[in-house]
PDB file of C-alpha atoms in Angstrom:
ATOM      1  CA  UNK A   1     -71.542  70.284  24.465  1.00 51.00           C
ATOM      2  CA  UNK A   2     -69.494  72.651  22.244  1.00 52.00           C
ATOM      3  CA  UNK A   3     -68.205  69.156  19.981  1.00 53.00           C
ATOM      4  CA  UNK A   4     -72.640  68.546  19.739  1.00 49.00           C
ATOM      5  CA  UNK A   5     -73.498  71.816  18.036  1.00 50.00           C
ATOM      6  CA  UNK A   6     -70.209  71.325  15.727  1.00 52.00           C
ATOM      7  CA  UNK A   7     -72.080  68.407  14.616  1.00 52.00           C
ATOM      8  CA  UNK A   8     -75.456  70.180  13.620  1.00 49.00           C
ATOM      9  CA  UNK A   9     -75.469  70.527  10.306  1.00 50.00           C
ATOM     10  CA  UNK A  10     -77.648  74.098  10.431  1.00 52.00           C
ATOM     11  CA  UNK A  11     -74.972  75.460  12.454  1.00 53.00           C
ATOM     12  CA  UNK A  12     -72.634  74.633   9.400  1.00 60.00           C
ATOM     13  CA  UNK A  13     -71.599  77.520   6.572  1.00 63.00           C
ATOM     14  CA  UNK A  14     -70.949  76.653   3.386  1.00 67.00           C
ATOM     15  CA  UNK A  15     -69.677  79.097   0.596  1.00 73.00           C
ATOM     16  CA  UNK A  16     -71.683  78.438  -2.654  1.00 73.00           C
ATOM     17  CA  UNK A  17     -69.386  77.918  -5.868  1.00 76.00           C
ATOM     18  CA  UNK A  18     -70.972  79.996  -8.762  1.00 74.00           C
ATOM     19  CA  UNK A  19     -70.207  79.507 -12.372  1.00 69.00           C
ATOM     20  CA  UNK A  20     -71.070  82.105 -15.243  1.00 69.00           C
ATOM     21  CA  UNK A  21     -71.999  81.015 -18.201  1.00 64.00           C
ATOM     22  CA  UNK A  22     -72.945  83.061 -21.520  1.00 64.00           C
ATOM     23  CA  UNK A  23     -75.337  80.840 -23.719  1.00 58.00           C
ATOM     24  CA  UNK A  24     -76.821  77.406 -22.651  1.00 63.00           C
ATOM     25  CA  UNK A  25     -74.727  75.443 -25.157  1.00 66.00           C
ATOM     26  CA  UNK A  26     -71.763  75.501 -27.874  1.00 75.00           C
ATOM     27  CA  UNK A  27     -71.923  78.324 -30.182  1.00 76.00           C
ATOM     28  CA  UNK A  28     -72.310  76.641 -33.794  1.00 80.00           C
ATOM     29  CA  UNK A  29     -70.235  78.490 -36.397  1.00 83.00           C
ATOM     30  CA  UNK A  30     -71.745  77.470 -39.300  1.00 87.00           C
ATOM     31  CA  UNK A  31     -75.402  78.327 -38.342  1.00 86.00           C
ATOM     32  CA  UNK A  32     -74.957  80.910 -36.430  1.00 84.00           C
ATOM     33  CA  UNK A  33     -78.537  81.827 -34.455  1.00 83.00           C
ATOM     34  CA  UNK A  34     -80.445  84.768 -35.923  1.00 87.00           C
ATOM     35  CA  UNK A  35     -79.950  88.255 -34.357  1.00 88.00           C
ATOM     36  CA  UNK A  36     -82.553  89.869 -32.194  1.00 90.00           C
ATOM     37  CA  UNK A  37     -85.251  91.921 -34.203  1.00 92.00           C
ATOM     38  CA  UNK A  38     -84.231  95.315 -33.851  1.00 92.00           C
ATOM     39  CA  UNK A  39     -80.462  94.185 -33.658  1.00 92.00           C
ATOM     40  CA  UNK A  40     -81.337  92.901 -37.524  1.00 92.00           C
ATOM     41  CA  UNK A  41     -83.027  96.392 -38.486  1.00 91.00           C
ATOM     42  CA  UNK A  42     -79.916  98.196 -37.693  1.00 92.00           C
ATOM     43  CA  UNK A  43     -78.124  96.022 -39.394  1.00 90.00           C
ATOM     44  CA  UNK A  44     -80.323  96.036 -42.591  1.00 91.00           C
ATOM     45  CA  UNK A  45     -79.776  99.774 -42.490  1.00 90.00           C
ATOM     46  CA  UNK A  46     -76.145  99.770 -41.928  1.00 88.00           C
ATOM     47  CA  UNK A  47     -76.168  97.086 -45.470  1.00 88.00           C
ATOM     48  CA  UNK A  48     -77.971  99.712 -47.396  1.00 86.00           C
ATOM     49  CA  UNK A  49     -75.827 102.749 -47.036  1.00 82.00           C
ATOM     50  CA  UNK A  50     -73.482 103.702 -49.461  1.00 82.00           C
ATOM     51  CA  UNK A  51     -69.984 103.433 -48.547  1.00 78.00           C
ATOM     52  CA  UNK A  52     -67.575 106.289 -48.695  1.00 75.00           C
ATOM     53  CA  UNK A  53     -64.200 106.082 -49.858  1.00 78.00           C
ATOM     54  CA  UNK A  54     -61.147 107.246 -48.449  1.00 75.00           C
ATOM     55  CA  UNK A  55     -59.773 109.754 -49.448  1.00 74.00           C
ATOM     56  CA  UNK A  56     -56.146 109.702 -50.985  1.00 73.00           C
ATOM     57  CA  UNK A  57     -53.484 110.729 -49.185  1.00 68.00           C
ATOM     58  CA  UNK A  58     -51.140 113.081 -51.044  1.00 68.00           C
ATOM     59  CA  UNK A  59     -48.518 113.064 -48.882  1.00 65.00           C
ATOM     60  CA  UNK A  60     -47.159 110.449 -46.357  1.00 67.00           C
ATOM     61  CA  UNK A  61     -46.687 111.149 -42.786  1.00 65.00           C
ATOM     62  CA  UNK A  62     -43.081 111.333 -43.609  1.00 62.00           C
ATOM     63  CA  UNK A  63     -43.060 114.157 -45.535  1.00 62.00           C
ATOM     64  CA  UNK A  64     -46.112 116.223 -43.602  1.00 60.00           C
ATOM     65  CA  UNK A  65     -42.875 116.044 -40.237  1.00 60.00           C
ATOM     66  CA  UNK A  66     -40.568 117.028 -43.146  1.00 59.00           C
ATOM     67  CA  UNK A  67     -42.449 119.765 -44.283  1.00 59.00           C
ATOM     68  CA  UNK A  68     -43.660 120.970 -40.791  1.00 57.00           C
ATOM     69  CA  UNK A  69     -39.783 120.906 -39.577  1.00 57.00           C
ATOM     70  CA  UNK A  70     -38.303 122.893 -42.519  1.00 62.00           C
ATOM     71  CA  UNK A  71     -41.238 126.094 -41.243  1.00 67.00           C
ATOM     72  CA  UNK A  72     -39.034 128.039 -39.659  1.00 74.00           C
ATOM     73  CA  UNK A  73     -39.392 129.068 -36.172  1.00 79.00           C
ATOM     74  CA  UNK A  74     -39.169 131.965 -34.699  1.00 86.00           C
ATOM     75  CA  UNK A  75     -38.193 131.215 -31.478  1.00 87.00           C
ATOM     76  CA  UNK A  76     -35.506 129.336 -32.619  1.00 87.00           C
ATOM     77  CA  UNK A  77     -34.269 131.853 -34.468  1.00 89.00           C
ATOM     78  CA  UNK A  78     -34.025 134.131 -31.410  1.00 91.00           C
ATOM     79  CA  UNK A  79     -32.416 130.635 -29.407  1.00 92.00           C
ATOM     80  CA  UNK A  80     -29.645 130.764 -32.525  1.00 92.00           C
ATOM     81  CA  UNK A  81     -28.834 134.299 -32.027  1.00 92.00           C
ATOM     82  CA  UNK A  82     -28.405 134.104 -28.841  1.00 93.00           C
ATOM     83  CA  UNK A  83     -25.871 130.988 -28.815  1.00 93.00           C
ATOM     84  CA  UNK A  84     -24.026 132.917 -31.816  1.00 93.00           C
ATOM     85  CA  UNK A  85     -23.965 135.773 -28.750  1.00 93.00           C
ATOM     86  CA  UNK A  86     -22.400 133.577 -26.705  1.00 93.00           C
ATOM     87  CA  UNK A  87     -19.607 132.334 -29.011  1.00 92.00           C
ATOM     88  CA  UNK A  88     -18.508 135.542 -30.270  1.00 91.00           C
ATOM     89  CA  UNK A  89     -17.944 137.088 -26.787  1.00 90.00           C
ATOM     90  CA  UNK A  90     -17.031 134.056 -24.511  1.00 91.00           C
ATOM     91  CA  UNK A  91     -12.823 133.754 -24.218  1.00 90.00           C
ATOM     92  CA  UNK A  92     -13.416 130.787 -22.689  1.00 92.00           C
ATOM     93  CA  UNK A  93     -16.168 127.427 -23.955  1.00 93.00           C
ATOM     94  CA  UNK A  94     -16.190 124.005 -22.958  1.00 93.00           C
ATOM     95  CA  UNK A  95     -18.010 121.557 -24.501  1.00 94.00           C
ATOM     96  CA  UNK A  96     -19.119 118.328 -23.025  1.00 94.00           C
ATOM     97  CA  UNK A  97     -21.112 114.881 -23.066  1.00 93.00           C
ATOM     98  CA  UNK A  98     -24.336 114.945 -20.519  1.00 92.00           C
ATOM     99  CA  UNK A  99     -25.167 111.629 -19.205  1.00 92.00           C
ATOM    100  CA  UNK A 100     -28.284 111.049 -16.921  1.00 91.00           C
ATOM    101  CA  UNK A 101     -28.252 112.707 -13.944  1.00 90.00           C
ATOM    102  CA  UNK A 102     -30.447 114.342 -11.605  1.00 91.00           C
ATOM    103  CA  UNK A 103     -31.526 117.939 -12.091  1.00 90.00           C
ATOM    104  CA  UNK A 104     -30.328 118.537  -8.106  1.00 92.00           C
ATOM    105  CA  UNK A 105     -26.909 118.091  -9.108  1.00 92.00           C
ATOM    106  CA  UNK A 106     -27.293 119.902 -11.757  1.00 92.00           C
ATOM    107  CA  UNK A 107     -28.205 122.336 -10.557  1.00 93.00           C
ATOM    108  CA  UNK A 108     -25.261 122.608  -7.718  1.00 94.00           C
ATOM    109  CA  UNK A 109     -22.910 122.162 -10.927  1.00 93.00           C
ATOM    110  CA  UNK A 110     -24.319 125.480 -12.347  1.00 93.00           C
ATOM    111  CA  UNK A 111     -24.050 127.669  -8.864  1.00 94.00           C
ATOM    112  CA  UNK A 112     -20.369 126.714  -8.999  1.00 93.00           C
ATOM    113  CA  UNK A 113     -19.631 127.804 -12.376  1.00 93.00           C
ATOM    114  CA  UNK A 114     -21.947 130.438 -11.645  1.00 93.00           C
ATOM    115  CA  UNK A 115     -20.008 132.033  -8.901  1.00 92.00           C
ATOM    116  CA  UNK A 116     -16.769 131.447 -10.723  1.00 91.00           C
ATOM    117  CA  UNK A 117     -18.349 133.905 -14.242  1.00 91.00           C
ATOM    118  CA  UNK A 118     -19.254 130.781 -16.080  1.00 93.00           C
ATOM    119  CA  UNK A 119     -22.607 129.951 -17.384  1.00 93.00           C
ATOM    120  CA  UNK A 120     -23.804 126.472 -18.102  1.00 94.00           C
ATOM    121  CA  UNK A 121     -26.604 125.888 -21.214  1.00 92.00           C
ATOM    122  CA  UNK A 122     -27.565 123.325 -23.291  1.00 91.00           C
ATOM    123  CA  UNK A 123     -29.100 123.742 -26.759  1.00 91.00           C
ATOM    124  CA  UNK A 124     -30.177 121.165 -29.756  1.00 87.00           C
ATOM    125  CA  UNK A 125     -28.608 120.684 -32.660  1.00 88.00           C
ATOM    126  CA  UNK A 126     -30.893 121.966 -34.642  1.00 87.00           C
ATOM    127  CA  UNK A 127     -30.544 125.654 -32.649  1.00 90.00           C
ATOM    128  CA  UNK A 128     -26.409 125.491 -32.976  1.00 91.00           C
ATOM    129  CA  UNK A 129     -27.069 124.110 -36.884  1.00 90.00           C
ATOM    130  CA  UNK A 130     -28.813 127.416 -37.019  1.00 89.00           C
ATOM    131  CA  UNK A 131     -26.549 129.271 -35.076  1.00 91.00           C
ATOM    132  CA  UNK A 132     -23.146 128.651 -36.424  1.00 91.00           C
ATOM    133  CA  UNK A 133     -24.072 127.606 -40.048  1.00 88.00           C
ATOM    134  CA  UNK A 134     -21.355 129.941 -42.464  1.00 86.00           C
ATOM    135  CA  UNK A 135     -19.157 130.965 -39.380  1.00 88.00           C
ATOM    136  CA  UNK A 136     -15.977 129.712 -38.464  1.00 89.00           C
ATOM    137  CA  UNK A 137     -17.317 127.837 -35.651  1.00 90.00           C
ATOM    138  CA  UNK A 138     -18.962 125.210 -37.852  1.00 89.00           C
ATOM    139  CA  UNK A 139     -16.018 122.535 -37.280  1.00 89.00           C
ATOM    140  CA  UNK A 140     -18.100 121.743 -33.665  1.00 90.00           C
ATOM    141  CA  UNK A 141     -21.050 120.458 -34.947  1.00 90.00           C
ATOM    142  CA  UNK A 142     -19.973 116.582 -34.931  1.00 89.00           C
ATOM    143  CA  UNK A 143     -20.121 117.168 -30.912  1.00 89.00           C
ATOM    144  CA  UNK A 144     -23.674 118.046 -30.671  1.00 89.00           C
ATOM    145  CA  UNK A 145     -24.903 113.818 -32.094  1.00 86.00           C
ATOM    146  CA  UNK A 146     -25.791 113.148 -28.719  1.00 86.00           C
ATOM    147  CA  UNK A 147     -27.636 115.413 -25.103  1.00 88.00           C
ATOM    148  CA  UNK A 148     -24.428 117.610 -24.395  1.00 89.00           C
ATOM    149  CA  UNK A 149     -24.492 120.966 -22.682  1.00 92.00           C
ATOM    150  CA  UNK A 150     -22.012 123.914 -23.129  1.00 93.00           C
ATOM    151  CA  UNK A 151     -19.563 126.431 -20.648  1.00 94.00           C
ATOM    152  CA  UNK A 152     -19.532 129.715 -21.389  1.00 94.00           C
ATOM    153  CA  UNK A 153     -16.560 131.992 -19.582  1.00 93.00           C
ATOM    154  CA  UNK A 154     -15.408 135.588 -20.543  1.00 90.00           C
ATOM    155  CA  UNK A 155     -12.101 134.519 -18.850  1.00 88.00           C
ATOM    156  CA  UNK A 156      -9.534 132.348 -19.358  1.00 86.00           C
ATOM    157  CA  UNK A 157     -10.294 129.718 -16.116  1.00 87.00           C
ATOM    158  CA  UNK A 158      -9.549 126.585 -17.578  1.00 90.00           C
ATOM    159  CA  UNK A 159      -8.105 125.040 -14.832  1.00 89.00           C
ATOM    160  CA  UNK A 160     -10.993 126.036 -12.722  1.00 91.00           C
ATOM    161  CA  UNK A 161     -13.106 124.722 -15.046  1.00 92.00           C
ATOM    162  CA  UNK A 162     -11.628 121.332 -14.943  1.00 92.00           C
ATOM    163  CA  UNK A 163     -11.330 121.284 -10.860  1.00 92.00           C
ATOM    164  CA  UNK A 164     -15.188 122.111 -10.958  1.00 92.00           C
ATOM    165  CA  UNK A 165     -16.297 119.131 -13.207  1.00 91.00           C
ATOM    166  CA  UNK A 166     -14.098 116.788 -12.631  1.00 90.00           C
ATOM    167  CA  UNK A 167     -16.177 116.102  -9.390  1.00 90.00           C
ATOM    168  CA  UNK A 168     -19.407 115.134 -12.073  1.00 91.00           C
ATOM    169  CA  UNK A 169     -19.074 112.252 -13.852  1.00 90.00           C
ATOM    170  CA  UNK A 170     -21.519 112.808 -15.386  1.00 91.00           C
ATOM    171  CA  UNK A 171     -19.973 115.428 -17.528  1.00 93.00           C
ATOM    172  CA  UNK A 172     -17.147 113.860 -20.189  1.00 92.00           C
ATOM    173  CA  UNK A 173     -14.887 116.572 -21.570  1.00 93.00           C
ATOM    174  CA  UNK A 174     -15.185 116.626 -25.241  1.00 92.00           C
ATOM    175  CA  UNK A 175     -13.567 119.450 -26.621  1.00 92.00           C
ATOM    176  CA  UNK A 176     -12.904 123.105 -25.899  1.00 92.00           C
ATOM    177  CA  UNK A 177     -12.147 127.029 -27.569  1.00 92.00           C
ATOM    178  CA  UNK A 178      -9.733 129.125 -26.174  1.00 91.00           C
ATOM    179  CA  UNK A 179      -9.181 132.496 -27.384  1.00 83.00           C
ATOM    180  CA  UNK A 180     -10.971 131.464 -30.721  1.00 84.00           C
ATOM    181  CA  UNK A 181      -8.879 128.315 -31.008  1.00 88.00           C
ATOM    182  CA  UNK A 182     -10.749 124.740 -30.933  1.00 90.00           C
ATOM    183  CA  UNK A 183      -8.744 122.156 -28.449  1.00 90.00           C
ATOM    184  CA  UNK A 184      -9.111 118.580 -28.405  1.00 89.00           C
ATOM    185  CA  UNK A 185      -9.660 117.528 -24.834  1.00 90.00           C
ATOM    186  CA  UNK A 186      -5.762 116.234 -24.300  1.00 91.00           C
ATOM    187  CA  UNK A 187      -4.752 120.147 -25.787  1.00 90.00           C
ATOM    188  CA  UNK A 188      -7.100 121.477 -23.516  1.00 90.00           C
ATOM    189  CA  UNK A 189      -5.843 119.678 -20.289  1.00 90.00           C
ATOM    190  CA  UNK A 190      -2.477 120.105 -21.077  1.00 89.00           C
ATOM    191  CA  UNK A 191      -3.464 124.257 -21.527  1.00 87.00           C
ATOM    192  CA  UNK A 192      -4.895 124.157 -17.798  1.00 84.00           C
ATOM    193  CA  UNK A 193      -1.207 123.089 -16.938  1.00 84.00           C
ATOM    194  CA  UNK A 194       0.641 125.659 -18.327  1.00 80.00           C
ATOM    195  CA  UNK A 195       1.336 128.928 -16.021  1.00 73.00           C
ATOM    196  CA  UNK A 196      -0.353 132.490 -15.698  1.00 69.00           C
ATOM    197  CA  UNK A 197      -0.115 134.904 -18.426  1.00 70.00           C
ATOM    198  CA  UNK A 198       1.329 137.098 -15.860  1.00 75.00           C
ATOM    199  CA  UNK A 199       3.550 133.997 -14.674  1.00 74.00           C
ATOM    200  CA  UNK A 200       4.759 133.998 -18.177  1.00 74.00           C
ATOM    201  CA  UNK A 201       5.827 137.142 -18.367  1.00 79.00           C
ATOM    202  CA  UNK A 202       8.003 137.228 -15.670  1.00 79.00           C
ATOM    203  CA  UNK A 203       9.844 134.490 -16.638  1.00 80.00           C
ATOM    204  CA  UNK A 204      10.225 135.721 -20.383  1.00 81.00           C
ATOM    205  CA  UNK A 205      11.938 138.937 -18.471  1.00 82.00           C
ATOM    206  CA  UNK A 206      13.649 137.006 -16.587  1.00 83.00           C
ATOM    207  CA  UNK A 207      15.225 135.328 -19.256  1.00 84.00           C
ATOM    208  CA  UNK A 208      15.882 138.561 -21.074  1.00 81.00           C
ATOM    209  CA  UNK A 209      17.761 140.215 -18.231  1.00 81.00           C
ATOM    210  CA  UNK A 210      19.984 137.077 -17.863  1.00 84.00           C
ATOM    211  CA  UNK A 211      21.030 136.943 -21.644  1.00 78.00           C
ATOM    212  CA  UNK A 212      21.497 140.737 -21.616  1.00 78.00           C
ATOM    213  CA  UNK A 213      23.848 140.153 -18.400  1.00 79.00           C
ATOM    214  CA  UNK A 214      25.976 137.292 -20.420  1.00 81.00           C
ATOM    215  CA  UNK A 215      26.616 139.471 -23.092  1.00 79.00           C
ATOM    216  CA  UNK A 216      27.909 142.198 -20.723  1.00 78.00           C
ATOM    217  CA  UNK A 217      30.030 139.823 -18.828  1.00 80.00           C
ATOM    218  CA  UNK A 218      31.658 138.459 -21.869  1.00 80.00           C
ATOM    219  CA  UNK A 219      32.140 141.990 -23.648  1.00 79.00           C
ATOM    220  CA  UNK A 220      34.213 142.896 -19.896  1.00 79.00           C
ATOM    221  CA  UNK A 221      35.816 139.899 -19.679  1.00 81.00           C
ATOM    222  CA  UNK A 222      38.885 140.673 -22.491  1.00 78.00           C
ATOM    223  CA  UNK A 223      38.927 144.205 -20.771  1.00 80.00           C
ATOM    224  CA  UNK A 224      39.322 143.385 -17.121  1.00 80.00           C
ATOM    225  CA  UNK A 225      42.133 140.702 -18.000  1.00 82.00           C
ATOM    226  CA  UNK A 226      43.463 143.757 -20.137  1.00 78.00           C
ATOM    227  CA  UNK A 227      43.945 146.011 -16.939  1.00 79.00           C
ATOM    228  CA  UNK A 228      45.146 143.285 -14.614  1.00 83.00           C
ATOM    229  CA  UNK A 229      48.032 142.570 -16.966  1.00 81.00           C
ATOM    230  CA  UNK A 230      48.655 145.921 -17.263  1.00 80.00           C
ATOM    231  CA  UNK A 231      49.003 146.345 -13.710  1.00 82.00           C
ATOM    232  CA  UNK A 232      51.059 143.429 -13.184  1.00 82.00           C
ATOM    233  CA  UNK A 233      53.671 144.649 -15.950  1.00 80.00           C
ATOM    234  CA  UNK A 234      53.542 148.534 -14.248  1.00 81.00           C
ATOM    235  CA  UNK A 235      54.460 146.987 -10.635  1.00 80.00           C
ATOM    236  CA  UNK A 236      57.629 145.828 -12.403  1.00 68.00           C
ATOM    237  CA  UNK A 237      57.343 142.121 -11.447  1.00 54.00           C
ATOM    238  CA  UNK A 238      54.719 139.587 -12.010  1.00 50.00           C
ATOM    239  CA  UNK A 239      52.631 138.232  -9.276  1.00 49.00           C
ATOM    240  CA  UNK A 240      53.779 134.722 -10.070  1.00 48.00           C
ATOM    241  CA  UNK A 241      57.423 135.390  -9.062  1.00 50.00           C
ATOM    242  CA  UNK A 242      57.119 136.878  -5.200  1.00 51.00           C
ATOM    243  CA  UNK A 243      56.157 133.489  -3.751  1.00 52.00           C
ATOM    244  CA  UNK A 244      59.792 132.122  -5.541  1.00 52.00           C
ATOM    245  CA  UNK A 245      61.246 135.251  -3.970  1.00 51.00           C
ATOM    246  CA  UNK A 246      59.909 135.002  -0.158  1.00 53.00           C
ATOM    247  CA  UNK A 247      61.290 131.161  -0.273  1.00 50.00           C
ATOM    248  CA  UNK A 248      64.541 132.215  -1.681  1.00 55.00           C
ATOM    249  CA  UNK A 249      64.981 134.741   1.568  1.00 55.00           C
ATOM    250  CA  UNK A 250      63.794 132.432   4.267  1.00 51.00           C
ATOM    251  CA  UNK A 251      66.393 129.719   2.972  1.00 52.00           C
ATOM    252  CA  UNK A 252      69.196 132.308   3.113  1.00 52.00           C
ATOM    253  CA  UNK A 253      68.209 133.033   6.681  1.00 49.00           C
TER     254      UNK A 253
END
């Protein structure tokens, strides 16, 4: 039964194909068909108007950004002070090369530095142009080409420093000041090696005391070998001739 009413044909669905077409033949180029009536009004109209001419342009679009970035800014102005601040009272800076990373880790690199007195920032060149134009920290300007960011210390933590970031790879050493003195980044490692100033200052004591000791021992020396002779010549007989004299008696007995 079910295989007869498969083989009605109103029982049957068929999905209709449907093809859109704009005009009922080719479009001819050369005689193109004559616009609709109020279509050819406007048109007319549009003809009959005078045309405007454009205006000239003075400048180029070049020179309007030129112009518009030589306006000084006061906010960068404040920005520039602000990173001069920074260089005149920091003891310790660290520059370095920013790659992409996420602002999360970021984030957990500043809290570290943070809690250690160092602050992380990161200016344009265009600020530290500003900011260090006729000082003597002009020499670091080829380091800012490229997205870097800057550590700021009051104290002298470089090996901290370098312990911190050398878990983000992110962050290339380029270059760093200590105590107002620029460092390549092989001077600056090799400064995290050296010891404490305090360190130092033992040893340079120690050193002192020992020299100071030579020279005393020396100065004694011709003295002490003074007073033994002496002492050898007011016994009567020198040391060196009782052990001939003890072997003499013990072969006469």
């Amino acid at each position: 039964m079910s295989q007869l009413f498969r083989q009605v044909a109103l029982l049957s669905c068929r999905t209709p194909i449907t093809l859109s077409q704009r005009f009922r033949g080719k479009i001819n180029i050369q005689r193109p068909r004559a616009p609709h009536y109020e279509r050819a009004k406007v048109i007319a109209v549009a003809q009959s108007l005078p045309t405007l001419e454009e205006p000239k342009k003075q400048i180029t679009c070049f020179q309007r950004r030129q112009r518009e970035a030589d306006v000084e800014n006061p906010y960068v102005a404040v920005i520039a002070r602000e990173v001069r601040n920074w260089l005149e009272h920091s003891r310790l800076i660290g520059f370095y090369h920013l790659n992409s990373i996420k602002q999360d880790d970021l984030f957990e690199v500043r809290v570290k530095l943070h809690k250690q007195n160092m602050h992380l920032k990161s200016y344009g060149k265009q600020i530290v142009h500003k900011a260090v134009e006729g000082t003597r920290f002009e020499a670091i300007l080829p380091l800012f080409e490229s997205k870097n960011c800057i550590v700021f210390s009051t104290e002298q933590r470089v090996g901290q420093l370098l312990r911190i970031t050398r878990r983000v790879p992110q962050m290339i050493l380029l270059a760093g000041i200590v105590d107002e003195r620029l460092l390549s980044r092989n001077e600056f490692m090799a400064y995290a090696q050296l010891p404490g100033l305090q360190a130092a200052q033992g040893e340079l004591v120690q050193i002192l005391n020992m020299a100071a000791s030579n020279v005393v021992r020396q100065l004694e020396t011709h003295q002490k070998n003074f007073v033994n002779v002496l002492d050898v010549y007011a016994k009567g007989e020198p040391e060196t001739t009782k052990p001939a004299k003890e072997a003499n008696e013990i072969e006469k007995a």
